[in-house]
Amino acid sequence: MRALTAKLLDRSILLGATLGLVARQYDLPSKQFWSDATLERPYVVVALVCTVGVFGALTPFQSYSGRRKVERRAVFRQQVLANFGKMLAVARNAHPPIEAGDLGLHIWKIQRSFRHPLQGYLRRVVTYRLGNTPTTRSFAPTKGVGVVGLCWKRNEEVSFDVRNLASRLTDQQGFENYRATEGADAVMGLTWSEFQRVLHRGAVFASPIRSRSGDFIGCVSVDARHGHDDMDVDDFWHEVNSLCSRIGHDDFDVL
């Protein structure tokens, strides 16, 4: 049961019981109606009072939903770490091997704001990195910006050898010329200053999270300092896509 559904159930039952007590107090729809109701069912008023007390103080559906969410979150994290471990096993075969603490996994979700009320932007909802506390730079891309933005724009898997690109575009003029010639997608839709902020992550992969109807609702991205070609293999993509499929079905609400 989703948190919003549980909240609506609690509020609806509380409202219904409260309205029943008010109607009894003011003899609505009539005094005869309540006389007949309480004569045949003397427990009605007591039941209404108990319902108001229980659903007003304990919110049972919300409490149940909260416990279920905690349980599902624990299961989900185990699943993420299982997929992440298999991705890391592939990354360790890179030359040189990618350190465990370097590989980062990020889950993104479309979010709307006053600045982006219609199309929205991608908000990073969680980051996983082994061995240390995840440190990430602020990044909230729109469609077509960054590898995750290109994933959104194309609604398909996207990878970028950022390290190779950075070795060729070492100054702003060269970057601007390349962007003008090859198009914005060739530089991940970034400006020169934005490119400078992300080039330390030399290999970036992103795969879409789709709803049951096939709509893009977010994505999973994985990045490291190097090793693009070594990780751009079927085994690696299989783990990324498996995680995306799991999240798309029912796990986005536990994040």
PDB file of C-alpha atoms in Angstrom:
ATOM      1  CA  MET A   1       0.000   0.000   0.000  1.00  0.00           C
ATOM      2  CA  ARG A   2       1.401   3.378  -1.011  1.00  0.00           C
ATOM      3  CA  ALA A   3       1.880   6.064   1.630  1.00  0.00           C
ATOM      4  CA  LEU A   4      -0.603   8.437  -0.028  1.00  0.00           C
ATOM      5  CA  THR A   5      -3.260   5.709  -0.261  1.00  0.00           C
ATOM      6  CA  ALA A   6      -2.768   4.827   3.410  1.00  0.00           C
ATOM      7  CA  LYS A   7      -3.040   8.469   4.417  1.00  0.00           C
ATOM      8  CA  LEU A   8      -6.235   8.955   2.413  1.00  0.00           C
ATOM      9  CA  LEU A   9      -7.787   5.840   3.967  1.00  0.00           C
ATOM     10  CA  ASP A  10      -7.000   7.010   7.502  1.00  0.00           C
ATOM     11  CA  ARG A  11      -8.307  10.512   6.823  1.00  0.00           C
ATOM     12  CA  SER A  12     -11.440   9.255   5.044  1.00  0.00           C
ATOM     13  CA  ILE A  13     -12.417   6.867   7.839  1.00  0.00           C
ATOM     14  CA  LEU A  14     -11.722   9.519  10.491  1.00  0.00           C
ATOM     15  CA  LEU A  15     -13.780  12.076   8.578  1.00  0.00           C
ATOM     16  CA  GLY A  16     -16.654   9.647   8.103  1.00  0.00           C
ATOM     17  CA  ALA A  17     -16.759   8.726  11.797  1.00  0.00           C
ATOM     18  CA  THR A  18     -16.533  12.382  12.852  1.00  0.00           C
ATOM     19  CA  LEU A  19     -19.378  13.351  10.525  1.00  0.00           C
ATOM     20  CA  GLY A  20     -21.421  10.489  11.963  1.00  0.00           C
ATOM     21  CA  LEU A  21     -20.952  11.800  15.515  1.00  0.00           C
ATOM     22  CA  VAL A  22     -21.825  15.340  14.435  1.00  0.00           C
ATOM     23  CA  ALA A  23     -24.948  14.070  12.694  1.00  0.00           C
ATOM     24  CA  ARG A  24     -25.928  12.166  15.864  1.00  0.00           C
ATOM     25  CA  GLN A  25     -25.365  15.267  17.984  1.00  0.00           C
ATOM     26  CA  TYR A  26     -27.597  17.439  15.798  1.00  0.00           C
ATOM     27  CA  ASP A  27     -30.119  14.730  14.870  1.00  0.00           C
ATOM     28  CA  LEU A  28     -29.307  14.707  11.162  1.00  0.00           C
ATOM     29  CA  PRO A  29     -31.119  13.712   9.033  1.00  0.00           C
ATOM     30  CA  SER A  30     -33.741  13.354  11.784  1.00  0.00           C
ATOM     31  CA  LYS A  31     -34.139  12.461  15.452  1.00  0.00           C
ATOM     32  CA  GLN A  32     -36.293   9.477  14.517  1.00  0.00           C
ATOM     33  CA  PHE A  33     -33.511   8.128  12.286  1.00  0.00           C
ATOM     34  CA  TRP A  34     -31.045   8.030  15.180  1.00  0.00           C
ATOM     35  CA  SER A  35     -33.602   6.692  17.612  1.00  0.00           C
ATOM     36  CA  ASP A  36     -34.289   3.767  15.310  1.00  0.00           C
ATOM     37  CA  ALA A  37     -30.586   3.235  14.557  1.00  0.00           C
ATOM     38  CA  THR A  38     -29.466   3.193  18.208  1.00  0.00           C
ATOM     39  CA  LEU A  39     -32.423   1.142  19.312  1.00  0.00           C
ATOM     40  CA  GLU A  40     -31.603  -1.663  16.914  1.00  0.00           C
ATOM     41  CA  ARG A  41     -27.819  -1.181  17.080  1.00  0.00           C
ATOM     42  CA  PRO A  42     -26.873   0.371  20.437  1.00  0.00           C
ATOM     43  CA  TYR A  43     -23.196  -0.072  19.677  1.00  0.00           C
ATOM     44  CA  VAL A  44     -23.218   2.411  16.744  1.00  0.00           C
ATOM     45  CA  VAL A  45     -22.298   5.523  18.744  1.00  0.00           C
ATOM     46  CA  VAL A  46     -19.631   3.656  20.718  1.00  0.00           C
ATOM     47  CA  ALA A  47     -18.172   2.341  17.455  1.00  0.00           C
ATOM     48  CA  LEU A  48     -18.047   5.854  15.997  1.00  0.00           C
ATOM     49  CA  VAL A  49     -16.304   7.212  19.111  1.00  0.00           C
ATOM     50  CA  CYS A  50     -13.757   4.366  19.061  1.00  0.00           C
ATOM     51  CA  THR A  51     -13.139   4.858  15.338  1.00  0.00           C
ATOM     52  CA  VAL A  52     -12.429   8.563  15.833  1.00  0.00           C
ATOM     53  CA  GLY A  53     -10.051   7.756  18.682  1.00  0.00           C
ATOM     54  CA  VAL A  54      -8.184   4.978  16.891  1.00  0.00           C
ATOM     55  CA  PHE A  55      -7.847   6.627  13.484  1.00  0.00           C
ATOM     56  CA  GLY A  56      -7.154  10.067  14.968  1.00  0.00           C
ATOM     57  CA  ALA A  57      -4.395   8.928  17.318  1.00  0.00           C
ATOM     58  CA  LEU A  58      -2.906   5.789  15.751  1.00  0.00           C
ATOM     59  CA  THR A  59      -3.440   6.216  11.975  1.00  0.00           C
ATOM     60  CA  PRO A  60      -3.243   2.416  11.524  1.00  0.00           C
ATOM     61  CA  PHE A  61      -3.044   2.322   7.736  1.00  0.00           C
ATOM     62  CA  GLN A  62      -0.205   4.860   7.687  1.00  0.00           C
ATOM     63  CA  SER A  63       1.633   2.952  10.414  1.00  0.00           C
ATOM     64  CA  TYR A  64       1.285  -0.286   8.469  1.00  0.00           C
ATOM     65  CA  SER A  65       2.409   1.407   5.257  1.00  0.00           C
ATOM     66  CA  GLY A  66       5.435   2.871   7.057  1.00  0.00           C
ATOM     67  CA  ARG A  67       6.526  -0.509   8.398  1.00  0.00           C
ATOM     68  CA  ARG A  68       6.097  -2.093   4.980  1.00  0.00           C
ATOM     69  CA  LYS A  69       8.115   0.682   3.377  1.00  0.00           C
ATOM     70  CA  VAL A  70      11.007   0.135   5.800  1.00  0.00           C
ATOM     71  CA  GLU A  71      10.956  -3.599   5.027  1.00  0.00           C
ATOM     72  CA  ARG A  72      10.806  -2.999   1.274  1.00  0.00           C
ATOM     73  CA  ARG A  73      13.609  -0.443   1.468  1.00  0.00           C
ATOM     74  CA  ALA A  74      15.860  -2.995   3.191  1.00  0.00           C
ATOM     75  CA  VAL A  75      15.097  -5.601   0.508  1.00  0.00           C
ATOM     76  CA  PHE A  76      15.630  -3.024  -2.223  1.00  0.00           C
ATOM     77  CA  ARG A  77      19.033  -1.997  -0.856  1.00  0.00           C
ATOM     78  CA  GLN A  78      20.114  -5.623  -0.767  1.00  0.00           C
ATOM     79  CA  GLN A  79      19.084  -5.966  -4.409  1.00  0.00           C
ATOM     80  CA  VAL A  80      20.956  -2.792  -5.390  1.00  0.00           C
ATOM     81  CA  LEU A  81      24.106  -3.964  -3.625  1.00  0.00           C
ATOM     82  CA  ALA A  82      23.841  -7.374  -5.304  1.00  0.00           C
ATOM     83  CA  ASN A  83      23.669  -5.733  -8.758  1.00  0.00           C
ATOM     84  CA  PHE A  84      26.332  -3.226  -7.783  1.00  0.00           C
ATOM     85  CA  GLY A  85      28.665  -6.011  -6.673  1.00  0.00           C
ATOM     86  CA  LYS A  86      28.363  -7.703 -10.068  1.00  0.00           C
ATOM     87  CA  MET A  87      29.043  -4.382 -11.820  1.00  0.00           C
ATOM     88  CA  LEU A  88      32.124  -3.968  -9.649  1.00  0.00           C
ATOM     89  CA  ALA A  89      33.324  -7.450 -10.602  1.00  0.00           C
ATOM     90  CA  VAL A  90      33.273  -6.350 -14.255  1.00  0.00           C
ATOM     91  CA  ALA A  91      34.969  -3.049 -13.373  1.00  0.00           C
ATOM     92  CA  ARG A  92      37.757  -4.867 -11.561  1.00  0.00           C
ATOM     93  CA  ASN A  93      38.740  -6.452 -14.892  1.00  0.00           C
ATOM     94  CA  ALA A  94      39.531  -3.033 -16.363  1.00  0.00           C
ATOM     95  CA  HIS A  95      43.130  -2.047 -17.074  1.00  0.00           C
ATOM     96  CA  PRO A  96      44.102  -0.712 -14.610  1.00  0.00           C
ATOM     97  CA  PRO A  97      41.411  -2.169 -12.300  1.00  0.00           C
ATOM     98  CA  ILE A  98      38.804   0.242 -10.979  1.00  0.00           C
ATOM     99  CA  GLU A  99      38.940   0.584  -7.211  1.00  0.00           C
ATOM    100  CA  ALA A 100      35.852  -0.406  -5.229  1.00  0.00           C
ATOM    101  CA  GLY A 101      35.469   3.076  -3.772  1.00  0.00           C
ATOM    102  CA  ASP A 102      35.674   4.752  -7.175  1.00  0.00           C
ATOM    103  CA  LEU A 103      32.673   3.164  -8.868  1.00  0.00           C
ATOM    104  CA  GLY A 104      29.504   5.154  -8.187  1.00  0.00           C
ATOM    105  CA  LEU A 105      25.882   4.214  -8.818  1.00  0.00           C
ATOM    106  CA  HIS A 106      23.186   6.909  -8.908  1.00  0.00           C
ATOM    107  CA  ILE A 107      19.412   6.687  -9.213  1.00  0.00           C
ATOM    108  CA  TRP A 108      17.645   9.644 -10.834  1.00  0.00           C
ATOM    109  CA  LYS A 109      13.980  10.567 -10.942  1.00  0.00           C
ATOM    110  CA  ILE A 110      12.068  13.152 -12.973  1.00  0.00           C
ATOM    111  CA  GLN A 111      11.063  16.013 -10.680  1.00  0.00           C
ATOM    112  CA  ARG A 112       9.071  19.130 -11.483  1.00  0.00           C
ATOM    113  CA  SER A 113       9.639  22.535  -9.934  1.00  0.00           C
ATOM    114  CA  PHE A 114       8.652  26.178 -10.382  1.00  0.00           C
ATOM    115  CA  ARG A 115      11.666  26.564 -12.649  1.00  0.00           C
ATOM    116  CA  HIS A 116      10.787  23.459 -14.683  1.00  0.00           C
ATOM    117  CA  PRO A 117       7.031  23.014 -14.221  1.00  0.00           C
ATOM    118  CA  LEU A 118       6.219  21.018 -17.367  1.00  0.00           C
ATOM    119  CA  GLN A 119       9.155  18.961 -18.577  1.00  0.00           C
ATOM    120  CA  GLY A 120      10.904  18.809 -15.212  1.00  0.00           C
ATOM    121  CA  TYR A 121      14.506  17.884 -14.452  1.00  0.00           C
ATOM    122  CA  LEU A 122      16.382  14.856 -13.146  1.00  0.00           C
ATOM    123  CA  ARG A 123      16.889  14.749  -9.380  1.00  0.00           C
ATOM    124  CA  ARG A 124      19.452  12.387  -7.924  1.00  0.00           C
ATOM    125  CA  VAL A 125      17.523  10.536  -5.223  1.00  0.00           C
ATOM    126  CA  VAL A 126      20.246   8.195  -3.982  1.00  0.00           C
ATOM    127  CA  THR A 127      23.929   7.397  -4.533  1.00  0.00           C
ATOM    128  CA  TYR A 128      25.790   4.183  -3.741  1.00  0.00           C
ATOM    129  CA  ARG A 129      29.572   4.032  -3.473  1.00  0.00           C
ATOM    130  CA  LEU A 130      31.495   1.447  -1.506  1.00  0.00           C
ATOM    131  CA  GLY A 131      34.225   2.126   1.013  1.00  0.00           C
ATOM    132  CA  ASN A 132      33.481   5.738   1.863  1.00  0.00           C
ATOM    133  CA  THR A 133      30.725   8.308   2.236  1.00  0.00           C
ATOM    134  CA  PRO A 134      29.372   9.219  -1.220  1.00  0.00           C
ATOM    135  CA  THR A 135      30.491  12.678  -2.279  1.00  0.00           C
ATOM    136  CA  THR A 136      28.751  14.137  -5.286  1.00  0.00           C
ATOM    137  CA  ARG A 137      28.657  17.507  -6.957  1.00  0.00           C
ATOM    138  CA  SER A 138      25.351  19.280  -7.345  1.00  0.00           C
ATOM    139  CA  PHE A 139      23.844  18.373 -10.707  1.00  0.00           C
ATOM    140  CA  ALA A 140      20.176  18.660 -11.715  1.00  0.00           C
ATOM    141  CA  PRO A 141      20.114  18.228 -15.510  1.00  0.00           C
ATOM    142  CA  THR A 142      17.205  18.779 -17.858  1.00  0.00           C
ATOM    143  CA  LYS A 143      16.459  16.610 -20.906  1.00  0.00           C
ATOM    144  CA  GLY A 144      19.517  16.335 -23.164  1.00  0.00           C
ATOM    145  CA  VAL A 145      22.035  17.595 -20.602  1.00  0.00           C
ATOM    146  CA  GLY A 146      24.664  15.206 -19.299  1.00  0.00           C
ATOM    147  CA  VAL A 147      24.729  11.468 -19.947  1.00  0.00           C
ATOM    148  CA  VAL A 148      21.574  11.032 -17.865  1.00  0.00           C
ATOM    149  CA  GLY A 149      19.899  13.845 -19.811  1.00  0.00           C
ATOM    150  CA  LEU A 150      20.797  12.133 -23.097  1.00  0.00           C
ATOM    151  CA  CYS A 151      19.390   8.901 -21.704  1.00  0.00           C
ATOM    152  CA  TRP A 152      16.163  10.787 -21.024  1.00  0.00           C
ATOM    153  CA  LYS A 153      16.151  12.449 -24.439  1.00  0.00           C
ATOM    154  CA  ARG A 154      16.683   9.187 -26.324  1.00  0.00           C
ATOM    155  CA  ASN A 155      14.885   6.909 -23.859  1.00  0.00           C
ATOM    156  CA  GLU A 156      17.638   4.343 -24.323  1.00  0.00           C
ATOM    157  CA  GLU A 157      20.986   3.245 -22.887  1.00  0.00           C
ATOM    158  CA  VAL A 158      23.769   5.801 -23.268  1.00  0.00           C
ATOM    159  CA  SER A 159      27.457   5.635 -22.404  1.00  0.00           C
ATOM    160  CA  PHE A 160      30.223   8.184 -22.780  1.00  0.00           C
ATOM    161  CA  ASP A 161      33.997   7.900 -22.763  1.00  0.00           C
ATOM    162  CA  VAL A 162      34.449  11.271 -21.091  1.00  0.00           C
ATOM    163  CA  ARG A 163      38.142  10.672 -20.451  1.00  0.00           C
ATOM    164  CA  ASN A 164      38.853  10.237 -24.144  1.00  0.00           C
ATOM    165  CA  LEU A 165      36.790  13.319 -25.014  1.00  0.00           C
ATOM    166  CA  ALA A 166      38.562  15.426 -22.390  1.00  0.00           C
ATOM    167  CA  SER A 167      41.982  14.387 -23.747  1.00  0.00           C
ATOM    168  CA  ARG A 168      41.009  15.850 -27.140  1.00  0.00           C
ATOM    169  CA  LEU A 169      39.151  18.963 -25.987  1.00  0.00           C
ATOM    170  CA  THR A 170      41.674  20.673 -23.769  1.00  0.00           C
ATOM    171  CA  ASP A 171      40.688  24.315 -24.282  1.00  0.00           C
ATOM    172  CA  GLN A 172      37.454  26.249 -24.575  1.00  0.00           C
ATOM    173  CA  GLN A 173      37.882  27.236 -28.204  1.00  0.00           C
ATOM    174  CA  GLY A 174      38.454  23.648 -29.290  1.00  0.00           C
ATOM    175  CA  PHE A 175      35.450  22.582 -27.235  1.00  0.00           C
ATOM    176  CA  GLU A 176      33.201  25.238 -28.791  1.00  0.00           C
ATOM    177  CA  ASN A 177      34.342  24.358 -32.310  1.00  0.00           C
ATOM    178  CA  TYR A 178      33.711  20.658 -31.718  1.00  0.00           C
ATOM    179  CA  ARG A 179      30.266  21.337 -30.277  1.00  0.00           C
ATOM    180  CA  ALA A 180      29.340  23.578 -33.221  1.00  0.00           C
ATOM    181  CA  THR A 181      30.520  20.963 -35.738  1.00  0.00           C
ATOM    182  CA  GLU A 182      29.291  17.748 -34.128  1.00  0.00           C
ATOM    183  CA  GLY A 183      26.263  19.039 -32.248  1.00  0.00           C
ATOM    184  CA  ALA A 184      25.441  19.413 -28.570  1.00  0.00           C
ATOM    185  CA  ASP A 185      24.941  15.678 -28.029  1.00  0.00           C
ATOM    186  CA  ALA A 186      28.605  15.084 -28.901  1.00  0.00           C
ATOM    187  CA  VAL A 187      29.558  16.935 -25.697  1.00  0.00           C
ATOM    188  CA  MET A 188      26.639  15.596 -23.635  1.00  0.00           C
ATOM    189  CA  GLY A 189      24.694  18.836 -24.082  1.00  0.00           C
ATOM    190  CA  LEU A 190      27.142  20.614 -21.752  1.00  0.00           C
ATOM    191  CA  THR A 191      28.727  24.030 -21.860  1.00  0.00           C
ATOM    192  CA  TRP A 192      32.483  24.386 -21.395  1.00  0.00           C
ATOM    193  CA  SER A 193      32.140  25.280 -17.706  1.00  0.00           C
ATOM    194  CA  GLU A 194      29.762  22.360 -17.106  1.00  0.00           C
ATOM    195  CA  PHE A 195      32.127  20.030 -18.938  1.00  0.00           C
ATOM    196  CA  GLN A 196      34.953  21.079 -16.637  1.00  0.00           C
ATOM    197  CA  ARG A 197      32.875  20.080 -13.616  1.00  0.00           C
ATOM    198  CA  VAL A 198      32.208  16.516 -14.799  1.00  0.00           C
ATOM    199  CA  LEU A 199      35.304  15.451 -16.723  1.00  0.00           C
ATOM    200  CA  HIS A 200      36.815  13.844 -13.590  1.00  0.00           C
ATOM    201  CA  ARG A 201      34.309  11.001 -14.116  1.00  0.00           C
ATOM    202  CA  GLY A 202      35.931   9.476 -17.179  1.00  0.00           C
ATOM    203  CA  ALA A 203      33.417   6.714 -17.914  1.00  0.00           C
ATOM    204  CA  VAL A 204      29.676   7.227 -17.530  1.00  0.00           C
ATOM    205  CA  PHE A 205      26.792   4.862 -18.271  1.00  0.00           C
ATOM    206  CA  ALA A 206      23.046   5.475 -17.997  1.00  0.00           C
ATOM    207  CA  SER A 207      19.979   3.325 -18.602  1.00  0.00           C
ATOM    208  CA  PRO A 208      16.317   4.395 -18.458  1.00  0.00           C
ATOM    209  CA  ILE A 209      13.839   3.480 -15.768  1.00  0.00           C
ATOM    210  CA  ARG A 210      10.464   3.056 -17.448  1.00  0.00           C
ATOM    211  CA  SER A 211       6.976   2.857 -16.016  1.00  0.00           C
ATOM    212  CA  ARG A 212       4.692  -0.090 -16.763  1.00  0.00           C
ATOM    213  CA  SER A 213       3.384   1.870 -19.748  1.00  0.00           C
ATOM    214  CA  GLY A 214       6.923   2.348 -21.109  1.00  0.00           C
ATOM    215  CA  ASP A 215       7.307   6.028 -20.235  1.00  0.00           C
ATOM    216  CA  PHE A 216      10.677   7.343 -19.064  1.00  0.00           C
ATOM    217  CA  ILE A 217      10.429   8.174 -15.352  1.00  0.00           C
ATOM    218  CA  GLY A 218      14.089   8.241 -14.362  1.00  0.00           C
ATOM    219  CA  CYS A 219      17.359   6.433 -14.891  1.00  0.00           C
ATOM    220  CA  VAL A 220      20.268   4.634 -13.272  1.00  0.00           C
ATOM    221  CA  SER A 221      23.766   5.915 -13.953  1.00  0.00           C
ATOM    222  CA  VAL A 222      27.150   4.393 -13.138  1.00  0.00           C
ATOM    223  CA  ASP A 223      30.434   6.263 -13.341  1.00  0.00           C
ATOM    224  CA  ALA A 224      34.143   5.795 -12.717  1.00  0.00           C
ATOM    225  CA  ARG A 225      37.359   7.683 -13.396  1.00  0.00           C
ATOM    226  CA  HIS A 226      38.324   5.431 -16.306  1.00  0.00           C
ATOM    227  CA  GLY A 227      37.585   2.085 -17.931  1.00  0.00           C
ATOM    228  CA  HIS A 228      34.783   2.911 -20.347  1.00  0.00           C
ATOM    229  CA  ASP A 229      35.647   0.286 -22.970  1.00  0.00           C
ATOM    230  CA  ASP A 230      36.270  -2.414 -20.360  1.00  0.00           C
ATOM    231  CA  MET A 231      32.863  -1.860 -18.750  1.00  0.00           C
ATOM    232  CA  ASP A 232      30.931  -1.375 -21.983  1.00  0.00           C
ATOM    233  CA  VAL A 233      30.115  -5.087 -22.208  1.00  0.00           C
ATOM    234  CA  ASP A 234      26.944  -7.186 -22.027  1.00  0.00           C
ATOM    235  CA  ASP A 235      27.517  -8.416 -18.458  1.00  0.00           C
ATOM    236  CA  PHE A 236      27.771  -4.875 -17.149  1.00  0.00           C
ATOM    237  CA  TRP A 237      24.725  -3.607 -19.034  1.00  0.00           C
ATOM    238  CA  HIS A 238      22.711  -6.631 -17.937  1.00  0.00           C
ATOM    239  CA  GLU A 239      23.131  -5.674 -14.267  1.00  0.00           C
ATOM    240  CA  VAL A 240      22.297  -2.018 -14.932  1.00  0.00           C
ATOM    241  CA  ASN A 241      19.193  -2.870 -16.933  1.00  0.00           C
ATOM    242  CA  SER A 242      18.024  -5.470 -14.409  1.00  0.00           C
ATOM    243  CA  LEU A 243      18.140  -2.845 -11.686  1.00  0.00           C
ATOM    244  CA  CYS A 244      16.262  -0.343 -13.870  1.00  0.00           C
ATOM    245  CA  SER A 245      13.534  -2.896 -14.560  1.00  0.00           C
ATOM    246  CA  ARG A 246      13.158  -3.651 -10.847  1.00  0.00           C
ATOM    247  CA  ILE A 247      12.860   0.014  -9.899  1.00  0.00           C
ATOM    248  CA  GLY A 248      10.418   0.750 -12.713  1.00  0.00           C
ATOM    249  CA  HIS A 249       7.979  -1.887 -11.590  1.00  0.00           C
ATOM    250  CA  ASP A 250       7.360  -0.889  -7.983  1.00  0.00           C
ATOM    251  CA  ASP A 251      10.390   0.291  -6.057  1.00  0.00           C
ATOM    252  CA  PHE A 252      10.626   4.003  -6.842  1.00  0.00           C
ATOM    253  CA  ASP A 253       8.363   4.852  -3.914  1.00  0.00           C
ATOM    254  CA  VAL A 254      10.739   3.285  -1.357  1.00  0.00           C
ATOM    255  CA  LEU A 255      13.557   5.730  -2.184  1.00  0.00           C
TER     256      LEU A 255
END
